[in-house]
CSV table of C-alpha atoms in Angstrom, one decimal:
chain,number,residue,atom,x,y,z
A,185,MET,CA,0.1,0.1,0.1
A,186,ASP,CA,1.5,3.4,-1.1
A,187,PRO,CA,1.9,6.2,1.5
A,188,LYS,CA,-0.6,9.0,1.9
A,189,VAL,CA,0.5,12.4,2.7
A,190,LEU,CA,-0.4,13.6,5.1
A,191,LEU,CA,2.2,16.7,4.7
A,192,THR,CA,3.1,17.9,1.2
A,193,ALA,CA,6.9,19.9,1.6
A,194,LYS,CA,5.2,23.6,1.2
A,195,GLU,CA,2.7,22.5,3.8
A,196,VAL,CA,5.8,21.7,6.8
A,197,ASN,CA,7.3,24.5,6.3
A,198,ILE,CA,4.5,26.9,6.0
A,199,ILE,CA,4.2,25.2,10.0
A,200,LEU,CA,7.5,25.6,10.7
A,201,HIS,CA,7.3,29.4,10.1
A,202,ARG,CA,3.8,29.3,12.2
A,203,LEU,CA,5.4,27.4,15.0
A,204,ALA,CA,8.6,29.1,14.8
A,205,CYS,CA,6.5,32.2,15.3
A,206,GLN,CA,4.2,31.6,18.7
A,207,LEU,CA,7.8,30.7,20.2
A,208,VAL,CA,8.9,34.3,19.3
A,209,GLU,CA,5.6,35.8,20.7
A,210,LYS,CA,5.9,33.8,23.7
A,211,HIS,CA,9.2,34.1,24.3
A,212,LEU,CA,10.2,37.0,22.8
A,213,ASP,CA,14.5,37.4,23.5
A,214,PHE,CA,15.2,33.8,23.9
A,215,SER,CA,17.7,35.1,26.8
A,216,ASN,CA,16.0,32.2,29.8
A,217,THR,CA,15.2,29.7,27.1
A,218,ILE,CA,16.1,26.2,26.0
A,219,LEU,CA,15.5,24.5,22.6
A,220,ILE,CA,16.4,20.6,22.7
A,221,GLY,CA,15.6,18.5,20.2
A,222,ILE,CA,14.8,14.8,20.8
A,223,GLN,CA,17.2,12.9,19.7
A,224,PRO,CA,17.2,11.2,16.8
A,225,ARG,CA,14.4,13.2,14.5
A,226,GLY,CA,14.1,16.1,16.7
A,227,LYS,CA,17.4,17.2,15.9
A,228,PHE,CA,16.7,18.5,12.6
A,229,PHE,CA,13.4,19.4,13.4
A,230,ALA,CA,14.6,21.8,16.8
A,231,GLU,CA,17.5,23.2,14.0
A,232,ARG,CA,15.2,24.4,11.1
A,233,ILE,CA,12.9,25.6,13.9
A,234,LYS,CA,15.6,27.8,15.0
A,235,SER,CA,17.4,29.0,11.7
A,236,ILE,CA,13.5,29.8,11.3
A,237,ILE,CA,13.3,32.4,14.7
A,238,GLU,CA,17.0,33.1,13.4
A,239,ARG,CA,16.9,34.3,9.9
A,240,GLU,CA,13.1,35.6,10.7
A,241,TYR,CA,12.8,37.6,13.6
A,242,GLY,CA,16.5,38.4,14.1
A,243,VAL,CA,16.8,36.5,17.4
A,244,GLN,CA,20.1,35.1,17.8
A,245,ASP,CA,22.3,33.5,20.5
A,246,ILE,CA,19.7,30.6,20.9
A,247,SER,CA,20.7,27.7,22.5
A,248,LEU,CA,20.1,24.4,21.3
A,249,GLY,CA,21.2,21.1,22.1
A,250,PHE,CA,20.0,17.4,21.5
A,251,LEU,CA,18.6,15.1,23.8
A,252,ASP,CA,19.5,11.0,23.9
A,253,ILE,CA,17.1,9.7,25.4
A,254,THR,CA,17.8,5.6,24.8
A,255,PHE,CA,19.4,4.2,27.9
A,256,PHE,CA,15.9,6.7,30.2
A,257,ARG,CA,12.8,4.5,27.5
A,258,ASP,CA,11.1,2.2,30.0
A,259,ASP,CA,11.5,-0.6,27.2
A,260,PHE,CA,15.4,-0.1,27.0
A,261,ARG,CA,16.0,-4.3,27.8
A,262,ARG,CA,12.3,-5.3,27.1
A,263,ASN,CA,13.5,-4.8,22.7
A,264,LEU,CA,15.1,-7.8,21.6
A,265,LYS,CA,17.0,-5.5,18.7
A,266,PRO,CA,20.3,-3.7,20.1
A,267,LEU,CA,19.1,0.0,20.4
A,268,GLU,CA,21.7,2.0,19.1
A,269,ALA,CA,22.5,5.4,20.6
A,270,ASN,CA,22.4,8.8,19.6
A,271,LYS,CA,25.1,11.8,21.2
A,272,THR,CA,24.0,14.2,23.5
A,273,GLN,CA,24.9,17.7,23.1
A,274,ILE,CA,23.9,20.7,25.4
A,275,ASP,CA,26.6,22.6,26.5
A,276,PHE,CA,25.0,25.1,28.5
A,277,LEU,CA,23.3,24.9,31.9
A,278,VAL,CA,19.8,24.4,32.3
A,279,GLU,CA,18.9,24.9,35.8
A,280,ASN,CA,16.5,27.6,36.1
A,281,LYS,CA,16.0,27.9,32.4
A,282,LYS,CA,13.0,27.1,30.1
A,283,VAL,CA,12.9,24.1,28.0
A,284,VAL,CA,11.5,23.5,24.5
A,285,PHE,CA,11.6,20.1,23.5
A,286,ILE,CA,11.2,19.8,20.5
A,287,ASP,CA,10.3,16.3,19.0
A,288,ASP,CA,8.6,15.6,15.2
A,289,VAL,CA,6.2,13.0,16.2
A,290,LEU,CA,3.9,12.6,19.9
A,291,TYR,CA,2.4,9.4,20.1
A,292,THR,CA,2.1,7.8,23.4
A,293,GLY,CA,4.6,9.9,25.1
A,294,ARG,CA,6.7,7.6,26.5
A,295,SER,CA,9.7,9.7,24.9
A,296,ILE,CA,8.5,12.3,26.5
A,297,ARG,CA,8.3,11.5,29.6
A,298,SER,CA,11.8,9.8,29.0
A,299,ALA,CA,13.6,12.9,27.6
A,300,LEU,CA,11.9,14.5,31.0
A,301,THR,CA,13.9,12.3,33.1
A,302,ALA,CA,17.1,12.4,31.2
A,303,ILE,CA,17.1,16.2,31.0
A,304,GLN,CA,17.5,16.2,34.2
A,305,SER,CA,21.3,15.0,34.5
A,306,PHE,CA,21.7,18.5,33.5
A,307,GLY,CA,20.3,20.4,36.2
A,308,ARG,CA,16.3,21.3,36.8
A,309,PRO,CA,14.6,23.7,34.8
A,310,SER,CA,11.9,26.1,35.9
A,311,GLU,CA,9.2,25.0,33.0
A,312,ILE,CA,9.0,22.9,30.3
A,313,GLU,CA,7.3,23.5,26.9
A,314,LEU,CA,6.9,20.4,24.4
A,315,LEU,CA,6.9,21.8,21.1
A,316,VAL,CA,5.9,18.9,17.7
A,317,LEU,CA,4.7,18.7,14.0
A,318,ILE,CA,2.5,16.0,14.2
A,319,ASP,CA,0.1,15.0,17.7
A,320,ARG,CA,-1.3,12.0,16.8
A,321,ARG,CA,-3.8,12.0,19.8
A,322,PHE,CA,-6.3,9.0,20.6
A,323,SER,CA,-3.0,7.5,21.1
A,324,ARG,CA,-1.9,7.9,24.6
A,325,HIS,CA,-0.7,5.8,27.1
A,326,LEU,CA,0.4,8.7,29.2
A,327,PRO,CA,-1.0,12.1,30.3
A,328,ILE,CA,0.9,14.3,27.9
A,329,GLN,CA,0.1,17.1,25.9
A,330,PRO,CA,1.9,19.3,23.2
A,331,ASP,CA,2.0,22.8,23.6
A,332,TYR,CA,2.9,23.7,19.9
A,333,ARG,CA,1.6,21.3,17.4
A,334,GLY,CA,1.7,21.4,13.5
A,335,ARG,CA,-1.0,19.3,12.5
A,336,GLN,CA,-2.6,17.0,14.4
A,337,VAL,CA,-3.5,13.3,13.2
A,338,ASP,CA,-6.2,11.0,14.1
A,339,ALA,CA,-4.2,7.8,12.7
A,340,ILE,CA,-4.9,4.0,14.1
A,341,ASN,CA,-2.6,1.8,16.3
A,342,ASP,CA,-1.6,-0.2,13.4
A,343,GLU,CA,-0.8,2.4,10.6
A,344,LYS,CA,2.8,4.6,11.6
A,345,VAL,CA,2.9,8.4,10.4
A,346,LEU,CA,6.7,9.1,9.1
A,347,VAL,CA,8.5,12.4,8.9
A,348,SER,CA,10.6,12.7,6.4
A,349,TRP,CA,13.3,15.2,6.5
A,350,GLY,CA,15.1,16.5,3.6
A,351,GLU,CA,18.6,16.6,5.4
A,352,GLU,CA,17.9,13.4,6.9
A,353,ASP,CA,16.6,11.1,3.7
A,354,SER,CA,17.6,13.0,1.3
A,355,GLN,CA,14.0,13.4,-0.1
A,356,GLU,CA,11.8,16.3,-0.1
A,357,ASP,CA,9.9,17.0,3.6
A,358,GLY,CA,6.9,16.0,4.0
A,359,VAL,CA,4.6,13.8,6.4
A,360,PHE,CA,3.5,10.5,5.1
A,361,LEU,CA,0.7,7.6,7.0
A,362,ILE,CA,2.3,3.6,6.5
A,363,GLN,CA,0.4,0.6,7.4
A,364,ASN,CA,2.7,-1.2,9.8
A,365,GLU,CA,3.4,-4.6,8.5
A,366,PRO,CA,1.3,-7.3,10.4
A,367,LYS,CA,3.9,-9.0,12.7
A,368,LYS,CA,4.0,-12.6,11.7
A,369,GLU,CA,3.4,-15.8,14.4
A,370,ILE,CA,5.7,-17.7,14.9
């Protein structure tokens, strides 16, 4: 079954600009705000948001870091295949700062719960917000909701939302709904 296009490259670009504008409205000069991309897929999204804020709104010196949550996941030891960790890159203080977590898809909420635990290793933020490109509502396992969302998507459990970033996937930006292959019984 072919993937269904949820967002084209043009629509992704419009949403990125809207989300950046919402962040600027709330955080103004970002002097007390930190952007944290949740590895792996939130990295590209966070870099794009930072770039738009700098270019379109003239805000400079925005702190941007990347947080790996691999070893903080609650399914860390339950997975049969080995997990590949990414690199955490946070070279600034988090203590008493406003942190904006940035991730591409909010699904069950478990990745965000892991990020909440992982960020504590870097200090105690004064506030944490969540910005996501896609909010898969009706799929939560935990009571976590985004503060900023690009688009809400209603997908059933055997469907997967795939965000394609040009930098990583060597194709045009886009968001697609794909059918997961059914698990085969042995």
